[in-house]
Tab-separated table of C-alpha atoms and ligand atoms in Angstrom:
chain	number	residue	atom	x	y	z
A	183	UNK	CA	0.000	0.000	0.000
A	184	UNK	CA	1.299	3.459	-0.879
A	185	UNK	CA	2.201	5.494	2.243
A	186	UNK	CA	0.142	8.586	2.913
A	187	UNK	CA	1.893	11.707	1.645
A	188	UNK	CA	1.223	14.855	3.618
A	189	UNK	CA	2.192	18.095	1.928
A	190	UNK	CA	1.461	21.776	2.356
A	191	UNK	CA	0.493	24.637	0.033
A	192	UNK	CA	1.883	28.160	0.065
A	193	UNK	CA	3.733	29.948	2.865
A	194	UNK	CA	0.583	30.941	4.760
A	195	UNK	CA	-0.627	27.342	4.659
A	196	UNK	CA	2.645	26.067	6.036
A	197	UNK	CA	1.896	27.775	9.324
A	198	UNK	CA	-1.491	26.080	9.603
A	199	UNK	CA	-2.257	22.559	10.749
A	200	UNK	CA	-5.690	22.816	9.113
A	201	UNK	CA	-4.590	22.990	5.471
A	202	UNK	CA	-3.330	19.467	4.977
A	203	UNK	CA	-3.288	18.014	1.472
A	204	UNK	CA	-3.264	14.234	1.128
A	205	UNK	CA	-2.102	12.606	-2.107
A	206	UNK	CA	-2.605	15.895	-3.927
A	207	UNK	CA	-6.249	16.139	-2.842
A	208	UNK	CA	-7.179	18.837	-0.349
A	209	UNK	CA	-9.082	17.621	2.667
A	210	UNK	CA	-12.374	19.412	2.887
A	211	UNK	CA	-13.030	22.248	5.293
A	212	UNK	CA	-16.282	23.944	6.257
A	213	UNK	CA	-17.474	27.396	5.257
A	214	UNK	CA	-20.445	29.630	6.025
A	215	UNK	CA	-23.269	29.329	3.486
A	216	UNK	CA	-25.780	31.644	5.155
A	217	UNK	CA	-26.619	33.433	8.412
A	218	UNK	CA	-29.745	34.706	10.162
A	219	UNK	CA	-30.956	36.123	13.454
A	220	UNK	CA	-34.109	36.937	15.360
A	221	UNK	CA	-34.782	39.416	18.152
A	222	UNK	CA	-38.151	39.317	19.962
A	223	UNK	CA	-40.428	42.401	19.821
A	224	UNK	CA	-40.398	43.808	23.366
A	225	UNK	CA	-37.621	46.340	24.019
A	226	UNK	CA	-36.848	46.864	27.729
A	227	UNK	CA	-34.890	50.035	28.511
A	228	UNK	CA	-32.719	50.907	31.489
A	229	UNK	CA	-35.473	53.346	32.484
A	230	UNK	CA	-37.889	50.376	32.633
A	231	UNK	CA	-35.444	48.567	34.921
A	232	UNK	CA	-35.130	51.630	37.185
A	233	UNK	CA	-38.814	51.013	38.035
A	234	UNK	CA	-38.181	47.333	38.860
A	235	UNK	CA	-34.932	47.293	40.894
A	236	UNK	CA	-32.611	49.720	42.706
A	237	UNK	CA	-30.502	50.740	39.702
A	238	UNK	CA	-29.872	53.664	37.374
A	239	UNK	CA	-29.372	54.095	33.640
A	240	UNK	CA	-26.049	55.764	34.466
A	241	UNK	CA	-24.773	52.719	36.467
A	242	UNK	CA	-25.830	50.213	33.809
A	243	UNK	CA	-24.327	52.162	30.884
A	244	UNK	CA	-21.134	52.957	32.802
A	245	UNK	CA	-20.529	49.399	34.134
A	246	UNK	CA	-21.801	47.369	31.134
A	247	UNK	CA	-22.484	49.514	28.039
A	248	UNK	CA	-26.095	48.227	27.856
A	249	UNK	CA	-28.992	50.621	27.111
A	250	UNK	CA	-31.760	48.274	25.905
A	251	UNK	CA	-32.425	44.531	25.545
A	252	UNK	CA	-35.073	42.519	23.695
A	253	UNK	CA	-37.517	40.382	25.668
A	254	UNK	CA	-39.787	37.597	24.360
A	255	UNK	CA	-43.477	38.009	25.278
A	256	UNK	CA	-44.464	35.538	27.975
A	257	UNK	CA	-48.058	34.673	27.173
A	258	UNK	CA	-47.772	31.134	28.479
A	259	UNK	CA	-50.580	29.054	27.043
A	260	UNK	CA	-51.649	31.764	24.566
A	261	UNK	CA	-50.779	32.382	20.915
A	262	UNK	CA	-48.764	35.450	22.033
A	263	UNK	CA	-46.229	33.208	23.750
A	264	UNK	CA	-42.749	32.934	22.230
A	265	UNK	CA	-40.592	29.991	23.263
A	266	UNK	CA	-36.925	29.261	22.621
A	267	UNK	CA	-37.502	27.035	19.593
A	268	UNK	CA	-39.675	29.763	17.974
A	269	UNK	CA	-36.773	32.205	18.046
A	270	UNK	CA	-34.297	29.527	16.922
A	271	UNK	CA	-36.592	28.540	14.046
A	272	UNK	CA	-36.979	32.165	12.907
A	273	UNK	CA	-33.191	32.626	12.866
A	274	UNK	CA	-32.742	29.249	11.139
A	275	UNK	CA	-35.273	30.160	8.409
A	276	UNK	CA	-33.391	33.370	7.659
A	277	UNK	CA	-30.104	31.467	7.443
A	278	UNK	CA	-31.706	28.953	5.058
A	279	UNK	CA	-33.008	31.796	2.846
A	280	UNK	CA	-29.570	33.450	2.829
A	281	UNK	CA	-27.941	30.135	1.873
A	282	UNK	CA	-30.559	29.383	-0.805
A	283	UNK	CA	-31.275	26.024	0.828
A	284	UNK	CA	-34.404	24.112	1.839
A	285	UNK	CA	-34.866	22.691	5.332
A	286	UNK	CA	-34.625	19.188	3.885
A	287	UNK	CA	-31.078	19.979	2.677
A	288	UNK	CA	-29.887	20.162	6.314
A	289	UNK	CA	-28.373	16.979	7.715
A	290	UNK	CA	-27.590	18.177	11.252
A	291	UNK	CA	-29.006	20.801	13.634
A	292	UNK	CA	-26.919	21.841	16.651
A	293	UNK	CA	-28.557	24.197	19.143
A	294	UNK	CA	-26.444	25.889	21.823
A	295	UNK	CA	-28.783	26.848	24.654
A	296	UNK	CA	-29.246	26.700	28.429
A	297	UNK	CA	-32.855	27.906	28.199
A	298	UNK	CA	-34.528	25.145	26.210
A	299	UNK	CA	-38.270	24.802	25.659
A	300	UNK	CA	-38.410	21.913	28.173
A	301	UNK	CA	-35.770	20.040	30.241
A	302	UNK	CA	-36.225	17.035	27.949
A	303	UNK	CA	-36.076	16.506	24.963
A	304	UNK	CA	-33.592	18.766	23.188
A	305	UNK	CA	-34.804	22.107	21.819
A	306	UNK	CA	-33.139	21.127	18.529
A	307	UNK	CA	-35.862	18.549	17.843
A	308	UNK	CA	-38.579	21.219	18.161
A	309	UNK	CA	-36.582	23.388	15.738
A	310	UNK	CA	-36.225	20.418	13.388
A	311	UNK	CA	-39.978	19.848	13.457
A	312	UNK	CA	-40.880	23.553	13.047
A	313	UNK	CA	-38.469	23.939	10.109
A	314	UNK	CA	-39.526	20.671	8.488
A	315	UNK	CA	-35.914	19.490	8.419
A	316	UNK	CA	-36.848	15.858	8.116
A	317	UNK	CA	-33.453	14.409	7.165
A	318	UNK	CA	-31.210	15.263	10.075
A	319	UNK	CA	-29.802	14.518	13.495
A	320	UNK	CA	-30.659	17.261	15.987
A	321	UNK	CA	-29.184	17.867	19.416
A	322	UNK	CA	-28.462	20.578	21.983
A	323	UNK	CA	-25.176	21.447	23.583
A	324	UNK	CA	-24.846	23.105	26.976
A	325	UNK	CA	-21.937	25.527	27.008
A	326	UNK	CA	-23.875	28.653	28.054
A	327	UNK	CA	-22.553	31.831	26.398
A	328	UNK	CA	-19.911	29.775	24.542
A	329	UNK	CA	-22.599	27.438	23.137
A	330	UNK	CA	-22.484	28.860	19.615
A	331	UNK	CA	-18.682	28.609	19.359
A	332	UNK	CA	-18.834	25.042	20.703
A	333	UNK	CA	-21.557	24.217	18.139
A	334	UNK	CA	-19.553	25.793	15.324
A	335	UNK	CA	-16.500	23.769	16.310
A	336	UNK	CA	-18.491	20.503	16.396
A	337	UNK	CA	-20.142	21.264	13.036
A	338	UNK	CA	-16.769	22.107	11.494
A	339	UNK	CA	-15.339	18.780	12.674
A	340	UNK	CA	-18.303	16.788	11.312
A	341	UNK	CA	-17.941	18.475	7.925
A	342	UNK	CA	-14.150	18.062	7.787
A	343	UNK	CA	-14.604	14.378	8.625
A	344	UNK	CA	-17.130	13.975	5.799
A	345	UNK	CA	-19.806	12.894	8.298
A	346	UNK	CA	-22.119	15.851	7.554
A	347	UNK	CA	-22.577	18.250	4.646
A	348	UNK	CA	-25.032	20.964	5.700
A	349	UNK	CA	-25.105	21.811	9.388
A	350	UNK	CA	-27.391	24.423	10.928
A	351	UNK	CA	-25.766	25.848	14.071
A	352	UNK	CA	-27.970	28.001	16.287
A	353	UNK	CA	-27.223	29.975	19.435
A	354	UNK	CA	-30.476	30.840	21.204
A	355	UNK	CA	-31.452	31.987	24.683
A	356	UNK	CA	-34.651	33.046	26.368
A	357	UNK	CA	-32.913	34.235	29.505
A	358	UNK	CA	-35.722	36.558	30.605
A	359	UNK	CA	-37.613	33.475	31.874
A	360	UNK	CA	-34.757	32.291	34.125
A	361	UNK	CA	-33.745	35.666	35.585
A	362	UNK	CA	-34.681	36.851	39.049
A	363	UNK	CA	-36.205	40.219	38.135
A	364	UNK	CA	-35.603	41.356	41.723
A	365	UNK	CA	-31.815	40.769	41.472
A	366	UNK	CA	-30.191	43.922	40.099
A	367	UNK	CA	-26.822	42.196	39.652
A	368	UNK	CA	-28.163	39.903	36.902
A	369	UNK	CA	-31.484	41.188	35.519
A	370	UNK	CA	-29.939	44.281	33.935
A	371	UNK	CA	-27.455	42.262	31.875
A	372	UNK	CA	-29.309	39.761	29.753
A	373	UNK	CA	-31.632	39.762	26.741
A	374	UNK	CA	-33.399	37.223	24.520
A	375	UNK	CA	-32.604	36.309	20.908
A	376	UNK	CA	-31.300	33.790	18.405
A	377	UNK	CA	-28.581	33.659	15.781
A	378	UNK	CA	-27.889	30.969	13.201
A	379	UNK	CA	-25.321	29.945	10.616
A	380	UNK	CA	-25.318	27.159	8.049
A	381	UNK	CA	-21.994	25.493	7.405
A	382	UNK	CA	-21.271	23.505	4.260
A	383	UNK	CA	-18.193	21.847	2.766
A	384	UNK	CA	-15.456	23.401	0.633
A	385	UNK	CA	-12.375	21.886	-0.986
A	386	UNK	CA	-11.024	25.255	-2.129
A	387	UNK	CA	-7.684	25.603	-0.359
A	388	UNK	CA	-6.558	28.808	-2.050
A	389	UNK	CA	-5.224	31.396	0.449
A	390	UNK	CA	-8.325	33.613	0.389
A	391	UNK	CA	-10.924	30.849	0.130
A	392	UNK	CA	-14.000	31.167	2.305
A	393	UNK	CA	-13.596	28.708	5.219
A	394	UNK	CA	-13.641	28.149	8.948
A	395	UNK	CA	-9.884	28.492	9.498
A	396	UNK	CA	-9.681	27.396	13.134
A	397	UNK	CA	-11.706	26.857	16.290
A	398	UNK	CA	-10.629	26.428	19.908
A	399	UNK	CA	-12.869	25.327	22.778
A	400	UNK	CA	-12.114	24.972	26.509
A	401	UNK	CA	-13.750	24.636	29.907
A	402	UNK	CA	-12.763	24.848	33.588
A	403	UNK	CA	-15.156	23.553	36.250
A	404	UNK	CA	-13.262	25.316	39.054
A	405	UNK	CA	-15.575	28.310	38.579
A	406	UNK	CA	-18.742	26.271	37.927
A	407	UNK	CA	-20.553	27.800	40.895
A	408	UNK	CA	-19.734	31.411	40.008
A	409	UNK	CA	-22.497	31.436	37.377
A	410	UNK	CA	-25.167	28.851	38.090
A	411	UNK	CA	-28.840	27.947	38.347
A	412	UNK	CA	-28.597	26.073	41.661
A	413	UNK	CA	-31.896	24.165	41.730
A	414	UNK	CA	-33.833	22.045	39.276
A	415	UNK	CA	-31.249	19.343	38.609
A	416	UNK	CA	-30.264	16.133	40.394
A	417	UNK	CA	-28.249	18.027	43.027
A	418	UNK	CA	-31.133	20.190	44.260
A	419	UNK	CA	-34.440	19.003	42.787
A	420	UNK	CA	-37.169	21.633	42.728
A	421	UNK	CA	-39.164	22.111	45.920
A	422	UNK	CA	-41.611	24.854	46.908
A	423	UNK	CA	-38.973	26.281	49.257
A	424	UNK	CA	-36.327	26.415	46.527
A	425	UNK	CA	-38.782	28.100	44.185
A	426	UNK	CA	-39.578	30.678	46.879
A	427	UNK	CA	-35.812	31.296	47.333
A	428	UNK	CA	-35.426	31.882	43.537
A	429	UNK	CA	-32.909	29.032	43.387
A	430	UNK	CA	-34.230	28.065	39.949
A	431	UNK	CA	-32.978	31.407	38.611
A	432	UNK	CA	-29.535	32.640	37.471
A	433	UNK	CA	-27.060	33.400	40.276
A	434	UNK	CA	-23.762	35.070	39.384
A	435	UNK	CA	-20.587	36.308	41.083
A	436	UNK	CA	-19.866	38.880	38.400
A	437	UNK	CA	-16.335	39.820	39.444
A	438	UNK	CA	-15.174	36.155	39.299
A	439	UNK	CA	-16.451	35.841	35.748
A	440	UNK	CA	-15.143	39.233	34.657
A	441	UNK	CA	-11.534	38.428	35.601
A	442	UNK	CA	-11.426	35.029	33.940
A	443	UNK	CA	-13.333	36.313	30.886
A	444	UNK	CA	-10.659	38.799	29.852
A	445	UNK	CA	-7.820	36.277	30.292
A	446	UNK	CA	-9.540	33.352	28.545
A	447	UNK	CA	-11.083	35.316	25.665
A	448	UNK	CA	-7.611	36.606	24.849
A	449	UNK	CA	-5.988	33.149	25.029
A	450	UNK	CA	-8.723	31.439	22.944
A	451	UNK	CA	-8.471	34.182	20.306
A	452	UNK	CA	-4.685	33.898	20.208
A	453	UNK	CA	-4.930	30.103	19.939
A	454	UNK	CA	-7.318	30.348	16.961
A	455	UNK	CA	-5.062	32.896	15.233
A	456	UNK	CA	-1.964	30.783	15.879
A	457	UNK	CA	-3.635	27.616	14.559
A	458	UNK	CA	-4.685	29.400	11.377
A	459	UNK	CA	-1.389	31.234	10.978
A	460	UNK	CA	-3.108	34.627	11.043
A	461	UNK	CA	-1.663	37.664	12.843
A	462	UNK	CA	-3.775	40.338	14.614
A	463	UNK	CA	-3.022	42.802	11.794
A	464	UNK	CA	-4.704	40.438	9.299
A	465	UNK	CA	-8.020	40.466	11.216
A	466	UNK	CA	-10.726	42.525	9.505
A	467	UNK	CA	-13.390	42.182	12.218
A	468	UNK	CA	-13.548	40.988	15.795
A	469	UNK	CA	-16.983	39.595	16.639
A	470	UNK	CA	-16.783	39.129	20.434
A	471	UNK	CA	-19.368	37.852	22.896
A	472	UNK	CA	-21.338	40.871	24.098
A	473	UNK	CA	-21.185	40.387	27.876
A	474	UNK	CA	-19.779	43.716	29.001
A	475	UNK	CA	-18.266	46.600	27.023
A	476	UNK	CA	-15.422	46.818	29.558
A	477	UNK	CA	-14.542	43.133	28.981
A	478	UNK	CA	-14.560	43.689	25.198
A	479	UNK	CA	-12.342	46.788	25.484
A	480	UNK	CA	-9.764	44.961	27.619
A	481	UNK	CA	-9.718	41.886	25.351
A	482	UNK	CA	-9.249	43.966	22.210
A	483	UNK	CA	-6.523	46.062	23.745
A	484	UNK	CA	-4.604	42.931	24.831
A	485	UNK	CA	-5.032	41.368	21.373
A	486	UNK	CA	-3.675	44.582	19.849
A	487	UNK	CA	-6.465	44.805	17.300
A	488	UNK	CA	-7.542	48.305	16.231
A	489	UNK	CA	-10.729	49.353	18.118
A	490	UNK	CA	-12.506	50.295	14.855
A	491	UNK	CA	-12.393	46.628	13.832
A	492	UNK	CA	-14.506	45.558	16.801
A	493	UNK	CA	-18.213	44.882	16.221
A	494	UNK	CA	-20.586	45.960	19.002
A	495	UNK	CA	-24.333	45.675	19.611
A	496	UNK	CA	-24.406	45.229	23.398
A	497	UNK	CA	-25.909	48.710	23.762
A	498	UNK	CA	-29.062	47.564	21.884
A	499	UNK	CA	-29.373	43.853	22.733
A	500	UNK	CA	-27.490	43.285	26.009
A	501	UNK	CA	-25.968	39.890	26.727
A	502	UNK	CA	-27.892	37.247	24.760
A	503	UNK	CA	-25.529	34.446	25.857
A	504	UNK	CA	-25.061	31.817	23.123
A	505	UNK	CA	-27.000	33.970	20.628
A	506	UNK	CA	-24.665	36.918	21.075
A	507	UNK	CA	-21.940	36.105	18.509
A	508	UNK	CA	-24.211	34.830	15.668
A	509	UNK	CA	-26.640	37.784	16.061
A	510	UNK	CA	-23.725	40.222	15.801
A	511	UNK	CA	-22.285	38.323	12.832
A	512	UNK	CA	-25.565	38.277	10.911
A	513	UNK	CA	-26.348	41.951	11.600
A	514	UNK	CA	-22.990	42.969	10.164
A	515	UNK	CA	-23.208	40.663	7.147
A	516	UNK	CA	-26.675	42.019	6.324
A	517	UNK	CA	-25.556	45.645	6.766
A	518	UNK	CA	-22.690	44.998	4.327
A	519	UNK	CA	-19.990	45.774	6.883
A	520	UNK	CA	-18.600	42.212	6.786
A	521	UNK	CA	-17.771	41.411	3.157
A	522	UNK	CA	-16.807	38.216	1.309
A	523	UNK	CA	-13.102	37.519	1.867
A	524	UNK	CA	-12.982	39.298	5.254
A	525	UNK	CA	-11.228	37.551	8.140
A	526	UNK	CA	-13.423	37.446	11.245
A	527	UNK	CA	-12.296	36.519	14.756
A	528	UNK	CA	-14.977	35.337	17.197
A	529	UNK	CA	-14.675	34.598	20.919
A	530	UNK	CA	-17.066	33.852	23.775
A	531	UNK	CA	-17.055	32.801	27.436
A	532	UNK	CA	-19.818	31.848	29.833
A	533	UNK	CA	-21.004	29.623	32.650
A	534	UNK	CA	-18.880	26.541	33.264
A	535	UNK	CA	-16.704	28.361	32.688
A	536	UNK	CA	-16.685	27.390	29.029
A	537	UNK	CA	-14.958	29.470	26.392
A	538	UNK	CA	-13.704	29.390	22.849
A	539	UNK	CA	-12.504	31.217	19.786
A	540	UNK	CA	-13.022	30.822	16.056
A	541	UNK	CA	-11.420	32.319	12.993
A	542	UNK	CA	-13.358	32.492	9.723
A	543	UNK	CA	-12.738	33.725	6.228
A	544	UNK	CA	-16.080	34.897	4.868
B	742	UT7	O1	-21.954	36.224	29.616
B	742	UT7	C1	-20.918	35.689	30.345
B	742	UT7	C2	-21.080	35.743	31.767
B	742	UT7	N1	-21.202	37.026	32.403
B	742	UT7	C3	-20.253	37.970	32.364
B	742	UT7	O2	-19.300	37.937	31.630
B	742	UT7	C4	-20.419	39.088	33.355
B	742	UT7	C5	-19.093	39.450	33.966
B	742	UT7	N2	-19.223	40.458	35.041
B	742	UT7	C6	-19.602	41.713	34.801
B	742	UT7	O3	-19.883	42.097	33.677
B	742	UT7	C7	-19.588	42.674	35.975
B	742	UT7	O4	-18.980	42.045	37.091
B	742	UT7	C8	-21.015	43.160	36.368
B	742	UT7	C9	-21.557	44.082	35.298
B	742	UT7	C10	-21.949	41.985	36.572
B	742	UT7	C11	-20.972	43.972	37.669
B	742	UT7	O5	-20.075	45.067	37.511
B	742	UT7	P1	-18.928	45.302	38.587
B	742	UT7	O6	-18.215	46.509	38.203
B	742	UT7	O7	-18.140	44.036	38.692
B	742	UT7	O8	-19.759	45.597	39.897
B	742	UT7	P2	-19.693	44.872	41.324
B	742	UT7	O9	-20.360	43.539	41.258
B	742	UT7	O10	-18.295	44.926	41.845
B	742	UT7	O11	-20.581	45.830	42.191
B	742	UT7	C12	-20.175	47.183	42.455
B	742	UT7	C13	-21.293	47.880	43.221
B	742	UT7	C14	-21.835	47.071	44.377
B	742	UT7	O12	-22.195	47.967	45.413
B	742	UT7	P3	-21.231	48.182	46.674
B	742	UT7	O13	-21.090	46.845	47.315
B	742	UT7	O14	-19.937	48.714	46.114
B	742	UT7	O15	-21.975	49.191	47.492
B	742	UT7	C15	-23.084	46.441	43.818
B	742	UT7	O16	-24.034	46.138	44.818
B	742	UT7	O17	-22.400	48.082	42.321
B	742	UT7	C16	-23.579	47.542	42.920
B	742	UT7	N3	-24.457	47.091	41.873
B	742	UT7	C17	-25.352	47.875	41.266
B	742	UT7	N4	-25.673	49.166	41.450
B	742	UT7	C18	-26.640	49.683	40.664
B	742	UT7	C19	-24.513	45.849	41.313
B	742	UT7	N5	-25.453	45.828	40.355
B	742	UT7	C20	-25.978	47.067	40.304
B	742	UT7	C21	-26.978	47.661	39.525
B	742	UT7	N6	-27.272	48.962	39.728
B	742	UT7	N7	-27.641	46.983	38.568
């Protein structure tokens, strides 16, 4: 049997462990075929929150950069109700339209969420059913705010391996239903929404070819209890007392997360750039998780990327957790800011803590 021959392309490719050519045939990579997002109709301002908890617009803007967030109407049991899979489906439909694909073309749906429709089964199966994507495997992943990056990384690996061809990756959260609206340290931060991308295969290995160039994902359980919903699982099953204590809602030690966020978002971004052989000066756009404007500023300054290359929507949408990066990406593709051929760096960190980075050529 002939031995496998591994060779590399041009100089840029030589720095990358993702551009391997075997027997003269390039191994396939994944690339973005289409994107979409959905934001629910209710807009809650900082002035609205001033009436609910002891806070001020000035504190929220100064400490986070957030001015408004979108909230899904909670008309439980009525036709007005919006659930997680509704938002995910709306974002998925827009991504399908952008890609020029039908739902039946999709062979895998990955949904990153910690606010699913029900504890069991996966929200992805409701999305599958609502889209009419009859030919695919559908599953959720739980990586909180990093859920979209984790999903993108998994989808990329399936496509590279030849095990999937069209993967719909969705980040979606309906956090307004799991927030304690009496806790000013969390309720001012989060918003609802969904973002989606469709990945498909490419064998174009030319230097500027559209492709997912690298992904990096990590987690560290040492800080698991710094951002947690304490009750409702096997550790603390729901009781009336725990419901009364709001233990089924989000609890966060913000300072713990802030410190680790800056450090890990920088390292995951650097890892993705190193893997792809791309330097900070070659980045056209940074598409960071929108958790806090101060975190974003510190990450970008440490990465030494020019501030004008950083995409921001936290002022309008707040922290939408796993939906944050794909909403921002789709908004800027649709506005024409992100153009074909641009190099986009993404990074996100959330509960777990789980974090990751991704580098894409559009
Ligand atoms: O999505 C991924 C996961 N989440 C994150 O990445 C969030 C990371 N953390 C943060 O973004 C920040 O830690 C927060 C925005 C959550 C908080 O900002 P901070 O500058 O770290 O404030 P702090 O928690 O140190 O609190 C400072 C003060 C405290 O008062 P005292 O003890 O100094 O009197 C808080 O009680 O601000 C008070 N405070 C507020 N005041 C008005 C906390 N929340 C509020 C509020 N309005 N909403």
